[in-house]
Structures are given as C-alpha cells and as structure tokens.
XYZ file of N, CA and C in Angstrom:
849
model
N 34.100 42.258 113.733
C 35.189 41.879 112.834
C 35.603 43.066 111.970
N 36.886 43.119 111.622
C 37.374 44.182 110.760
C 36.912 43.940 109.327
N 36.689 45.039 108.614
C 36.346 44.959 107.203
C 37.610 44.665 106.415
N 37.578 43.616 105.560
C 38.729 43.282 104.725
C 38.556 43.921 103.358
N 39.541 44.696 102.955
C 39.527 45.401 101.681
C 40.437 44.666 100.703
N 39.859 44.214 99.620
C 40.659 43.592 98.553
C 41.266 44.733 97.735
N 42.556 44.943 97.935
C 43.246 46.097 97.362
C 44.223 45.654 96.288
N 44.096 46.220 95.106
C 45.018 45.931 94.017
C 45.836 47.148 93.656
N 47.149 46.970 93.559
C 48.034 48.063 93.121
C 49.002 47.510 92.090
N 49.651 48.394 91.375
C 50.598 47.954 90.350
C 51.987 47.751 90.950
N 52.828 47.099 90.187
C 54.203 46.834 90.609
C 55.143 47.996 90.277
N 54.627 49.059 89.689
C 55.516 50.151 89.292
C 56.007 50.909 90.524
N 57.177 51.524 90.452
C 57.801 52.115 91.633
C 56.981 53.183 92.333
N 56.195 53.971 91.586
C 55.426 54.999 92.285
C 54.343 54.390 93.172
N 53.807 53.219 92.781
C 52.812 52.563 93.626
C 53.467 51.868 94.818
N 54.551 51.147 94.589
C 55.188 50.465 95.720
C 55.781 51.476 96.703
N 56.165 52.649 96.200
C 56.588 53.742 97.064
C 55.402 54.240 97.897
N 54.292 54.537 97.232
C 53.134 55.116 97.915
C 52.510 54.154 98.921
N 52.533 52.849 98.609
C 51.852 51.867 99.456
C 52.808 51.075 100.344
N 54.078 51.452 100.335
C 55.086 50.763 101.151
C 54.657 50.677 102.613
N 54.258 51.782 103.199
C 53.918 51.786 104.623
C 52.623 51.026 104.888
N 51.672 51.103 103.977
C 50.438 50.323 104.132
C 50.747 48.827 104.061
N 51.520 48.429 103.049
C 51.824 47.009 102.843
C 52.573 46.408 104.033
N 53.414 47.208 104.654
C 54.224 46.723 105.769
C 53.649 47.114 107.135
N 52.446 47.595 107.122
C 51.695 47.993 108.327
C 52.507 48.954 109.201
N 53.078 49.939 108.559
C 53.828 50.971 109.265
C 52.946 52.171 109.595
N 51.706 52.135 109.133
C 50.716 53.155 109.482
C 49.481 52.449 110.026
N 48.666 53.207 110.736
C 47.434 52.682 111.327
C 46.454 52.305 110.220
N 45.950 51.069 110.254
C 44.983 50.617 109.256
C 43.554 51.043 109.587
N 43.371 51.781 110.645
C 42.092 52.402 110.992
C 40.934 51.390 111.051
N 41.207 50.264 111.667
C 40.169 49.264 111.858
C 39.878 48.392 110.659
N 40.630 48.587 109.581
C 40.441 47.795 108.369
C 41.476 46.682 108.305
N 41.251 45.721 107.432
C 42.255 44.738 107.045
C 42.436 44.855 105.542
N 43.680 44.697 105.082
C 43.952 44.820 103.652
C 44.531 43.521 103.100
N 43.890 43.014 102.061
C 44.408 41.898 101.282
C 44.971 42.510 100.001
N 46.300 42.694 99.959
C 46.940 43.464 98.886
C 47.472 42.534 97.803
N 47.139 42.833 96.569
C 47.658 42.097 95.410
C 48.385 43.081 94.494
N 49.558 42.680 93.999
C 50.331 43.517 93.089
C 50.361 42.869 91.712
N 49.937 43.632 90.708
C 49.800 43.105 89.360
C 50.226 44.155 88.336
N 50.434 43.707 87.113
C 50.621 44.613 85.986
C 49.357 45.449 85.814
N 49.501 46.660 85.300
C 48.381 47.594 85.234
C 47.211 47.042 84.432
N 47.456 46.359 83.309
C 46.323 45.836 82.558
C 45.662 44.676 83.291
N 46.446 43.875 84.028
C 45.843 42.836 84.859
C 44.951 43.458 85.932
N 45.387 44.569 86.505
C 44.553 45.286 87.470
C 43.258 45.750 86.822
N 43.375 46.340 85.631
C 42.179 46.785 84.924
C 41.218 45.621 84.710
N 41.750 44.492 84.209
C 40.907 43.339 83.905
C 40.215 42.805 85.159
N 40.966 42.704 86.253
C 40.385 42.142 87.470
C 39.403 43.108 88.132
N 39.609 44.391 87.918
C 38.642 45.366 88.416
C 37.324 45.222 87.655
N 37.398 45.068 86.332
C 36.196 44.829 85.536
C 35.492 43.551 85.982
N 36.274 42.559 86.414
C 35.708 41.274 86.838
C 35.172 41.305 88.268
N 35.315 42.447 88.961
C 34.778 42.582 90.308
C 35.608 41.938 91.394
N 36.912 41.782 91.161
C 37.760 41.075 92.124
C 38.449 41.986 93.122
N 38.245 43.304 93.011
C 38.829 44.240 93.965
C 37.758 45.169 94.518
N 37.949 45.545 95.770
C 37.111 46.587 96.368
C 37.690 47.968 96.072
N 39.000 48.033 96.105
C 39.741 49.267 95.828
C 40.940 48.878 94.975
N 41.233 49.654 93.951
C 42.373 49.281 93.098
C 42.913 50.488 92.359
N 44.207 50.443 92.107
C 44.833 51.380 91.183
C 44.494 50.898 89.783
N 44.053 51.793 88.944
C 43.747 51.402 87.565
C 44.064 52.560 86.643
N 44.093 52.258 85.361
C 44.241 53.311 84.369
C 42.999 54.191 84.396
N 43.171 55.490 84.182
C 41.994 56.346 84.128
C 41.119 56.028 82.918
N 41.686 55.432 81.884
C 40.886 54.924 80.768
C 39.878 53.902 81.290
N 40.361 52.925 82.071
C 39.471 51.923 82.663
C 38.494 52.564 83.643
N 38.996 53.503 84.436
C 38.132 54.150 85.432
C 36.955 54.871 84.774
N 37.204 55.493 83.627
C 36.115 56.162 82.914
C 35.023 55.172 82.537
N 35.424 54.000 82.072
C 34.456 52.989 81.667
C 33.693 52.414 82.860
N 34.265 52.546 84.056
C 33.653 52.012 85.270
C 33.039 53.116 86.140
N 32.871 54.294 85.578
C 32.485 55.453 86.396
C 31.103 55.325 87.020
N 30.252 54.430 86.505
C 28.931 54.241 87.117
C 29.005 53.487 88.438
N 30.107 52.740 88.650
C 30.193 51.902 89.853
C 31.412 52.194 90.719
N 32.270 53.107 90.289
C 33.499 53.403 91.011
C 33.625 54.889 91.304
N 34.273 55.195 92.415
C 34.580 56.573 92.776
C 36.088 56.690 92.919
N 36.651 57.819 92.534
C 38.097 58.033 92.603
C 38.460 58.537 93.994
N 39.455 57.917 94.614
C 39.965 58.418 95.897
C 40.888 59.604 95.631
N 40.874 60.616 96.486
C 41.690 61.810 96.235
C 43.191 61.539 96.215
N 43.653 60.517 96.949
C 45.095 60.225 97.024
C 45.443 58.985 96.201
N 46.695 58.950 95.741
C 47.203 57.754 95.077
C 47.285 57.822 93.577
N 46.918 58.949 92.977
C 46.909 59.041 91.516
C 48.298 59.323 90.944
N 48.448 58.958 89.678
C 49.615 59.357 88.892
C 49.105 60.361 87.861
N 49.475 61.611 88.059
C 48.958 62.692 87.227
C 49.964 63.828 87.262
N 50.227 64.438 86.122
C 51.163 65.536 86.158
C 51.590 66.008 84.785
N 52.523 66.917 84.778
C 53.153 67.392 83.550
C 54.468 66.632 83.374
N 54.772 66.273 82.148
C 56.016 65.566 81.866
C 56.021 64.122 82.317
N 54.829 63.518 82.434
C 54.752 62.142 82.936
C 54.200 61.169 81.888
N 53.973 61.655 80.685
C 53.261 60.849 79.705
C 54.065 59.705 79.118
N 53.349 58.738 78.528
C 54.025 57.636 77.844
C 54.737 58.137 76.589
N 55.768 57.418 76.208
C 56.543 57.774 75.028
C 56.203 56.830 73.882
N 55.990 57.378 72.713
C 55.841 56.560 71.511
C 57.234 56.368 70.918
N 57.725 55.129 70.996
C 59.077 54.806 70.546
C 59.040 54.005 69.255
N 60.122 54.098 68.499
C 60.271 53.277 67.287
C 61.361 52.240 67.511
N 61.268 51.145 66.770
C 62.251 50.068 66.871
C 63.626 50.561 66.432
N 64.647 49.763 66.688
C 66.001 50.165 66.287
C 66.080 50.374 64.785
N 65.378 49.522 64.024
C 65.403 49.665 62.565
C 64.645 50.911 62.126
N 63.453 51.127 62.697
C 62.659 52.287 62.302
C 63.288 53.579 62.796
N 64.032 53.519 63.898
C 64.713 54.709 64.399
C 65.741 55.207 63.388
N 66.373 54.273 62.687
C 67.395 54.661 61.702
C 66.781 55.358 60.493
N 65.522 54.998 60.171
C 64.877 55.586 58.991
C 63.990 56.779 59.336
N 63.766 56.999 60.641
C 62.898 58.096 61.055
C 61.431 57.855 60.760
N 61.017 56.588 60.696
C 59.639 56.243 60.365
C 58.694 56.669 61.478
N 57.437 56.916 61.112
C 56.383 57.214 62.076
C 55.150 56.386 61.726
N 54.227 56.206 62.681
C 53.059 55.348 62.425
C 52.202 55.888 61.286
N 52.070 55.103 60.227
C 51.341 55.597 59.062
C 50.631 54.503 58.280
N 50.960 53.251 58.525
C 50.455 52.168 57.690
C 49.891 51.047 58.537
N 48.802 50.443 58.065
C 48.216 49.310 58.778
C 49.078 48.061 58.668
N 50.121 48.119 57.861
C 51.080 47.016 57.812
C 52.088 47.114 58.954
N 52.151 48.263 59.597
C 53.030 48.452 60.745
C 52.324 47.980 62.018
N 53.129 47.652 63.032
C 52.594 47.180 64.308
C 53.050 48.113 65.422
N 52.101 48.546 66.233
C 52.414 49.323 67.434
C 52.034 48.508 68.664
N 52.986 48.347 69.571
C 52.747 47.619 70.816
C 52.217 48.578 71.868
N 51.130 48.191 72.536
C 50.560 48.993 73.621
C 50.456 48.133 74.874
N 50.495 48.759 76.062
C 50.594 47.988 77.313
C 49.250 47.562 77.911
N 48.228 47.386 77.083
C 46.947 46.920 77.591
C 45.795 47.704 76.994
N 44.728 46.999 76.686
C 43.593 47.599 75.985
C 43.002 48.797 76.707
N 42.916 48.737 78.038
C 42.259 49.800 78.795
C 43.241 50.731 79.492
N 44.515 50.695 79.108
C 45.477 51.624 79.695
C 45.290 53.014 79.098
N 45.678 54.026 79.850
C 45.617 55.391 79.345
C 46.616 55.575 78.210
N 47.689 54.797 78.217
C 48.658 54.838 77.118
C 47.991 54.462 75.796
N 47.177 53.414 75.822
C 46.457 53.014 74.611
C 45.453 54.081 74.202
N 44.762 54.647 75.185
C 43.805 55.714 74.887
C 44.486 56.869 74.173
N 45.660 57.282 74.668
C 46.376 58.401 74.048
C 46.818 58.065 72.626
N 47.326 56.831 72.432
C 47.739 56.453 71.077
C 46.547 56.493 70.128
N 45.398 55.998 70.574
C 44.202 56.008 69.728
C 43.697 57.425 69.485
N 43.862 58.301 70.471
C 43.473 59.703 70.287
C 44.323 60.389 69.220
N 45.633 60.184 69.309
C 46.559 60.963 68.486
C 46.971 60.272 67.191
N 46.813 58.950 67.108
C 47.179 58.208 65.895
C 46.052 57.256 65.491
N 44.841 57.786 65.288
C 43.717 56.906 64.962
C 43.913 56.196 63.624
N 43.619 54.886 63.617
C 43.646 54.095 62.371
C 44.995 54.145 61.660
N 46.087 54.313 62.411
C 47.391 54.481 61.766
C 48.136 53.170 61.581
N 48.078 52.294 62.580
C 48.806 51.027 62.516
C 47.943 49.942 63.164
N 48.396 48.714 63.058
C 47.764 47.623 63.793
C 48.278 47.653 65.221
N 47.370 47.646 66.195
C 47.755 47.682 67.607
C 47.808 46.266 68.151
N 48.897 45.956 68.848
C 49.031 44.665 69.527
C 49.239 44.947 71.014
N 48.406 44.331 71.837
C 48.490 44.550 73.281
C 49.414 43.510 73.914
N 50.405 43.998 74.692
C 51.363 43.115 75.370
C 51.618 43.658 76.771
N 52.233 42.851 77.626
C 52.658 43.326 78.938
C 53.712 44.422 78.728
N 53.631 45.479 79.519
C 54.492 46.648 79.290
C 55.972 46.300 79.229
N 56.397 45.291 80.023
C 57.816 44.941 80.075
C 58.311 44.253 78.804
N 57.402 43.848 77.916
C 57.793 43.206 76.651
C 58.023 44.217 75.533
N 57.587 45.459 75.747
C 57.570 46.413 74.631
C 58.978 46.772 74.158
N 59.846 47.229 75.036
C 61.181 47.630 74.596
C 62.002 46.459 74.067
N 61.994 45.280 74.724
C 62.725 44.153 74.143
C 62.275 43.813 72.722
N 60.986 43.892 72.451
C 60.509 43.577 71.108
C 60.902 44.652 70.100
N 60.977 45.894 70.542
C 61.435 46.952 69.633
C 62.919 46.786 69.328
N 63.677 46.361 70.330
C 65.104 46.083 70.106
C 65.274 44.921 69.133
N 64.396 43.918 69.239
C 64.454 42.746 68.366
C 63.822 42.999 66.997
N 63.223 44.179 66.812
C 62.571 44.558 65.559
C 61.438 43.617 65.171
N 60.680 43.136 66.180
C 59.500 42.321 65.902
C 58.225 43.171 65.944
N 58.377 44.463 66.092
C 57.285 45.429 65.989
C 57.912 46.751 65.571
N 57.100 47.628 65.005
C 57.630 48.900 64.514
C 57.668 49.979 65.586
N 56.606 50.032 66.400
C 56.490 51.093 67.397
C 55.959 50.516 68.699
N 56.174 51.261 69.772
C 55.659 50.833 71.061
C 55.397 52.035 71.943
N 54.337 51.939 72.748
C 54.011 52.997 73.700
C 54.596 52.578 75.045
N 55.629 53.299 75.449
C 56.449 52.905 76.595
C 56.004 53.625 77.859
N 55.853 52.864 78.954
C 55.471 53.424 80.252
C 56.464 52.966 81.314
N 56.284 53.461 82.528
C 57.074 53.053 83.692
C 58.560 53.371 83.519
N 59.415 52.497 84.049
C 60.841 52.804 84.123
C 61.505 52.971 82.763
N 60.918 52.361 81.736
C 61.496 52.445 80.399
C 61.614 53.861 79.885
N 60.835 54.751 80.464
C 60.918 56.156 80.062
C 62.334 56.708 80.261
N 63.060 56.139 81.207
C 64.388 56.652 81.540
C 65.524 55.864 80.884
N 65.206 54.744 80.257
C 66.275 53.861 79.760
C 66.203 53.577 78.264
N 65.211 54.099 77.557
C 65.015 53.738 76.154
C 66.199 54.125 75.255
N 66.847 55.229 75.567
C 67.961 55.667 74.717
C 69.124 54.677 74.760
N 69.296 54.013 75.907
C 70.363 53.026 76.031
C 70.143 51.829 75.129
N 68.899 51.633 74.663
C 68.553 50.477 73.835
C 68.646 50.770 72.337
N 68.980 51.998 71.976
C 69.074 52.353 70.557
C 67.733 52.592 69.887
N 66.716 52.856 70.682
C 65.378 53.086 70.137
C 65.199 54.554 69.764
N 64.168 54.823 68.971
C 63.907 56.192 68.554
C 62.684 56.765 69.240
N 62.685 58.080 69.462
C 61.531 58.759 70.047
C 60.708 59.371 68.920
N 59.487 58.861 68.743
C 58.578 59.443 67.759
C 57.887 60.655 68.358
N 57.344 60.481 69.568
C 56.647 61.594 70.217
C 56.425 61.286 71.689
N 56.503 62.312 72.498
C 56.083 62.219 73.896
C 54.583 62.500 73.906
N 53.782 61.464 74.144
C 52.329 61.612 74.074
C 51.796 62.497 75.187
N 52.501 62.526 76.319
C 52.100 63.410 77.408
C 52.271 64.871 77.052
N 53.380 65.197 76.394
C 53.614 66.577 75.965
C 52.538 67.021 74.981
N 52.158 66.117 74.081
C 51.095 66.464 73.129
C 49.780 66.727 73.851
N 49.463 65.869 74.832
C 48.259 66.083 75.635
C 48.293 67.460 76.300
N 49.424 67.800 76.915
C 49.562 69.073 77.617
C 49.368 70.250 76.668
N 49.963 70.147 75.467
C 49.862 71.241 74.504
C 48.432 71.432 74.007
N 47.698 70.325 73.896
C 46.337 70.403 73.365
C 45.302 70.760 74.426
N 45.592 70.460 75.692
C 44.577 70.645 76.740
C 44.964 71.649 77.818
N 46.268 71.959 77.942
C 46.791 72.784 79.034
C 46.471 72.178 80.406
N 46.278 70.861 80.446
C 46.005 70.144 81.687
C 47.128 69.154 81.968
N 47.367 68.843 83.247
C 48.255 67.716 83.546
C 47.619 66.436 83.020
N 48.444 65.458 82.686
C 47.945 64.197 82.131
C 47.541 63.252 83.260
N 46.271 62.823 83.291
C 45.861 61.831 84.286
C 46.102 60.414 83.772
N 47.086 59.742 84.335
C 47.439 58.401 83.885
C 46.616 57.329 84.598
N 46.683 57.317 85.907
C 45.969 56.299 86.664
C 45.635 56.793 88.045
N 44.657 56.156 88.657
C 44.248 56.567 89.988
C 43.685 55.416 90.786
N 43.401 55.707 92.031
C 42.867 54.714 92.954
C 41.352 54.863 92.987
N 40.650 53.787 92.678
C 39.191 53.837 92.667
C 38.629 52.857 93.687
N 37.465 53.188 94.211
C 36.782 52.335 95.181
C 35.379 52.011 94.711
N 34.932 50.809 95.031
C 33.597 50.361 94.664
C 32.561 51.142 95.479
N 31.596 51.725 94.789
C 30.591 52.531 95.482
C 29.634 51.671 96.316
N 29.736 50.352 96.199
C 28.947 49.487 97.091
C 29.495 49.528 98.523
N 30.754 49.887 98.684
C 31.315 50.011 100.026
C 30.694 51.205 100.739
N 30.456 51.090 102.048
C 29.952 52.252 102.794
C 30.909 53.437 102.663
N 30.349 54.618 102.634
C 31.156 55.833 102.479
C 32.221 55.938 103.573
N 31.868 55.558 104.804
C 32.827 55.634 105.908
C 34.020 54.725 105.662
N 33.769 53.543 105.094
C 34.864 52.616 104.790
C 35.779 53.214 103.724
N 35.197 53.766 102.680
C 35.997 54.396 101.630
C 36.819 55.553 102.190
N 36.241 56.321 103.083
C 36.975 57.439 103.681
C 38.129 56.945 104.545
N 37.935 55.809 105.225
C 39.024 55.228 106.022
C 40.131 54.694 105.121
N 39.759 54.057 104.030
C 40.773 53.598 103.068
C 41.573 54.792 102.561
N 40.871 55.849 102.168
C 41.546 57.060 101.698
C 42.515 57.592 102.745
N 42.115 57.612 103.995
C 42.974 58.134 105.057
C 44.222 57.279 105.228
N 44.083 55.952 105.158
C 45.241 55.058 105.291
C 46.197 55.256 104.116
N 45.642 55.371 102.918
C 46.477 55.577 101.724
C 47.255 56.885 101.837
N 46.586 57.933 102.259
C 47.289 59.220 102.395
C 48.363 59.128 103.469
N 48.065 58.467 104.597
C 49.082 58.283 105.636
C 50.289 57.530 105.089
N 50.030 56.485 104.310
C 51.110 55.674 103.741
C 51.967 56.497 102.795
N 51.316 57.285 101.966
C 52.024 58.131 101.006
C 52.889 59.159 101.723
N 52.328 59.797 102.733
C 53.087 60.815 103.465
C 54.232 60.200 104.256
N 54.066 58.945 104.696
C 55.137 58.230 105.390
C 56.351 58.090 104.466
N 56.112 57.670 103.225
C 57.224 57.488 102.291
C 57.813 58.811 101.831
N 56.978 59.826 101.683
C 57.493 61.139 101.295
C 58.459 61.664 102.361
N 58.146 61.364 103.629
C 59.016 61.803 104.728
C 60.307 61.010 104.799
N 60.300 59.770 104.286
C 61.489 58.909 104.340
C 61.577 58.091 103.046
N 61.935 58.741 101.918
C 61.936 58.049 100.628
C 62.846 56.820 100.594
N 64.015 56.912 101.192
C 64.955 55.785 101.159
C 64.383 54.565 101.867
N 63.501 54.793 102.842
C 62.919 53.684 103.580
C 62.038 52.800 102.733
N 61.549 53.324 101.593
C 60.662 52.546 100.717
C 61.426 51.761 99.660
N 62.742 51.963 99.568
C 63.500 51.369 98.469
C 63.449 49.839 98.453
N 63.531 49.209 99.613
C 63.527 47.745 99.632
C 62.231 47.200 99.040
N 61.109 47.801 99.384
C 59.825 47.384 98.813
C 59.795 47.656 97.318
N 60.310 48.783 96.893
C 60.321 49.132 95.471
C 61.178 48.159 94.669
N 62.355 47.829 95.197
C 63.262 46.907 94.492
C 62.618 45.536 94.278
N 61.829 45.115 95.238
C 61.241 43.768 95.215
C 60.380 43.546 93.977
N 59.758 44.603 93.484
C 58.792 44.445 92.399
C 59.210 45.114 91.090
N 60.307 45.858 91.077
C 60.654 46.677 89.920
C 61.244 45.859 88.782
N 60.995 46.327 87.565
C 61.635 45.749 86.384
C 63.067 46.273 86.253
N 63.284 47.466 86.734
C 64.600 48.116 86.683
C 65.114 48.214 88.115
N 66.338 47.696 88.357
C 66.804 47.560 89.730
C 67.754 48.664 90.186
N 68.074 49.593 89.307
C 68.960 50.679 89.681
C 68.216 51.648 90.590
N 68.746 51.889 91.795
C 68.057 52.737 92.768
C 67.846 54.156 92.255
N 68.819 54.672 91.506
C 68.674 56.026 90.981
C 67.500 56.114 90.008
N 67.326 55.071 89.182
C 66.201 55.045 88.239
C 64.882 54.949 88.997
N 64.861 54.119 90.044
C 63.638 53.978 90.839
C 63.233 55.306 91.471
N 64.197 56.013 92.037
C 63.873 57.277 92.680
C 63.552 58.366 91.652
N 64.168 58.271 90.475
C 63.835 59.195 89.394
C 62.365 59.009 89.002
N 61.953 57.764 88.964
C 60.561 57.428 88.667
C 59.630 58.040 89.716
N 59.986 57.899 90.974
C 59.161 58.452 92.063
C 59.094 59.966 91.960
N 60.219 60.609 91.715
C 60.225 62.076 91.619
C 59.332 62.569 90.485
N 59.236 61.775 89.420
C 58.413 62.177 88.280
C 56.926 61.954 88.536
N 56.588 60.795 89.111
C 55.185 60.393 89.179
C 54.504 60.656 90.525
N 55.267 60.966 91.562
C 54.665 61.260 92.868
C 54.810 62.758 93.126
N 53.677 63.427 93.216
C 53.696 64.886 93.357
C 52.509 65.336 94.213
N 52.245 66.620 94.225
C 51.157 67.148 95.057
C 49.812 66.547 94.665
N 49.627 66.267 93.369
C 48.355 65.691 92.917
C 48.231 64.221 93.325
N 49.346 63.567 93.621
C 49.281 62.214 94.159
C 48.736 62.255 95.584
N 49.129 63.270 96.319
C 48.633 63.438 97.689
C 47.157 63.811 97.669
N 46.769 64.718 96.776
C 45.361 65.130 96.666
C 45.111 65.683 95.268
N 44.173 65.082 94.549
C 43.895 65.499 93.169
C 43.478 66.959 93.085
N 42.645 67.405 94.016
C 42.222 68.795 94.036
C 41.443 69.206 92.791
N 41.217 70.511 92.651
C 40.409 71.040 91.552
C 41.092 70.848 90.203
N 42.418 70.967 90.160
C 43.130 70.806 88.886
C 43.050 69.354 88.426
N 43.202 68.415 89.360
C 43.073 67.006 89.011
C 41.680 66.675 88.507
N 40.661 67.217 89.164
C 39.277 66.979 88.739
C 39.042 67.522 87.331
N 39.587 68.705 87.043
C 39.430 69.296 85.710
C 40.128 68.450 84.651
N 41.291 67.880 84.977
C 42.007 67.031 84.035
C 41.212 65.762 83.720
N 40.569 65.185 84.736
C 39.741 64.004 84.520
C 38.544 64.329 83.632
N 37.937 65.482 83.838
C 36.818 65.899 82.988
C 37.266 66.053 81.534
N 38.461 66.593 81.350
C 38.982 66.789 79.980
C 39.259 65.452 79.317
N 39.811 64.494 80.066
C 40.066 63.170 79.506
C 38.756 62.507 79.097
N 37.751 62.608 79.936
C 36.439 62.052 79.630
C 35.873 62.673 78.355
N 35.987 63.984 78.252
C 35.453 64.703 77.101
C 36.131 64.265 75.802
N 37.465 64.225 75.808
C 38.191 63.881 74.586
C 37.971 62.416 74.196
N 37.912 61.521 75.184
C 37.695 60.112 74.882
C 36.304 59.883 74.306
N 35.313 60.607 74.819
C 33.953 60.499 74.280
C 33.885 61.045 72.856
N 34.500 62.189 72.631
C 34.467 62.798 71.297
C 35.112 61.909 70.250
N 36.146 61.157 70.668
C 36.858 60.272 69.744
C 36.181 58.913 69.592
N 35.121 58.680 70.359
C 34.430 57.401 70.287
C 35.156 56.262 70.969
N 36.110 56.590 71.844
C 36.888 55.566 72.540
C 36.111 55.023 73.738
N 35.300 55.869 74.352
C 34.383 55.425 75.407
C 32.978 55.847 75.002
N 31.946 55.173 75.517
C 30.575 55.537 75.130
C 30.248 56.984 75.460
N 29.468 57.609 74.601
C 29.130 59.020 74.787
C 28.303 59.274 76.042
N 27.607 58.224 76.509
C 26.785 58.404 77.705
C 27.574 58.265 78.990
N 28.900 57.996 78.899
C 29.716 57.865 80.105
C 29.602 59.118 80.968
N 29.265 58.900 82.231
C 28.947 60.030 83.107
C 30.168 60.854 83.481
N 31.315 60.227 83.568
C 32.499 60.911 84.070
C 32.784 60.525 85.495
N 34.003 60.760 85.921
C 34.450 60.288 87.224
C 34.106 61.266 88.343
N 33.745 60.705 89.473
C 33.510 61.487 90.676
C 34.629 61.211 91.677
N 35.067 62.243 92.388
C 36.120 62.109 93.379
C 35.487 62.073 94.764
N 35.916 61.109 95.584
C 35.383 60.965 96.938
C 35.637 62.230 97.740
N 34.596 62.701 98.414
C 34.740 63.912 99.230
C 34.567 63.554 100.707
C-alpha cells in the first residue's frame, strides 16, 4: 500500500502556486498518497502542534518550538528580502502619526505562533495589548478603527494604501537591517517519526511541483484564485514574485544561517525557551 501523507498548506498564493501541481497530480507522487488540507497559517500551526499533520507549511516561529520533533524540508519556504510583514496603523491613527506606545492601544496579529507575531514582540516588546485574529480580519478592523495597529501579511501588503491605512514600519526591513539576513517567514516541516526515505520522497514531489509552476506560472492561476482573499490576478502574481524565489526552491546555506539567526534572537528575547535546539534541514 502507498504511504498516505497528511499534508497541510496555507491558502496564501505562494503556497497554492507552489503546490498547484501536487494538488492536481500533475507531477509524479513517487509512490506516495497525499491528503491535502488548506488552512489559515495559524490554524496550520495549531494543528501541527496537535499532531494532525505529517508534513505541513508552518510559521518558522512555530517550527522553532517544534524543532525537537520536526525537520525542515529544503523546498517550499517563504524567505527573502523585502518580504516582511507590515506594521500598519488604523485610518484614525494614520492621520495622527501614532505608533505603538501604550498598553491602552491594541495591535492585531495574525496568530500567536506566526513569525509576524514573533517580529512584533521582538521589535515592540510590552508596547501595546496584542489581540490575535485571522489575518484577513486585520485590515478591515483597522479601517473600522476597532484596533490601533495591525501586523499585515499576505496579499494585504499590496493593497493597504487603498484602504487609507498608515505604514508604521516594515518589520522585514528592520530584520534585514539588524541581521543582514533574509527574513524566514515560514517553511515546510516533516515529522521526524516518518522514515527518512519517505521525507526525501515528499521533498522531491514538492520540488517537482514548485518547478512545474515556475515553468508555467499562468497555469497555477486557477488554483490560486480558488483560495485567495484577493482575486486580482496581477496582485496574485505580484505575491508570487515576492515570496517565491531561489530559497523557496532550496534553502541552502543562506537559508540555514537565517534560521539560526531567528532562533538566536527569539531565544535572547525570551520568546522561545532558551534550550530550543534550533531547526535542522533535511539532507
């Protein structure tokens, strides 16, 4: 019998682009079967902690906390320069130029274990009250002025100005300036209980799927549209151009160094336990 892999990926365009060929069986599954679930990134994090996936895309914040039981696959990551989450202010706070400074203020974050939350806690410790919401609720609530600030991810990075919101800071740019490393947002991790050969086959299928879409980007659009919050094709492809790069194909030495730096800074800030071993990349 074929091994069935419980695979979780996010609904964001870079994932549906990368996994389009796998999901539609346009590449060889190499003797495996895939049970694919698409969820919001924090739902993926939560279900990975609950042991409901064999392989899943997750925030690198979550991956660090799971590093004793998970290994990072070389392909499928979102990592790079100019890819970071944006700290935005509400329409009202944008007019006053306010920044996070008071515990009476509220900052919306897209999930407790997201890398976006980790970055906000790194750069704005003890500044405001954090409220965790689904990422798609953040900009609407800032427009409605029911929160002061929000850490924006995914397609909203390209559309926030149309909503009259203010840019407090690009958290990715700050990371780059402080570390000289690309920002590791999320990656594909596999349960180390799986045989190494199975993990290597999963990695090979994922890389085949990614290269399939890179060779024919327009062919992935129908799959991307099905799950996207933003339906404009130009925005979807802009998202792919930003988040899918050489490090998505293979993390390599630079990707490994960026993960080590994230682990180091998160430990120093007390965001993850100091005994956290750090992430290992499947070889």
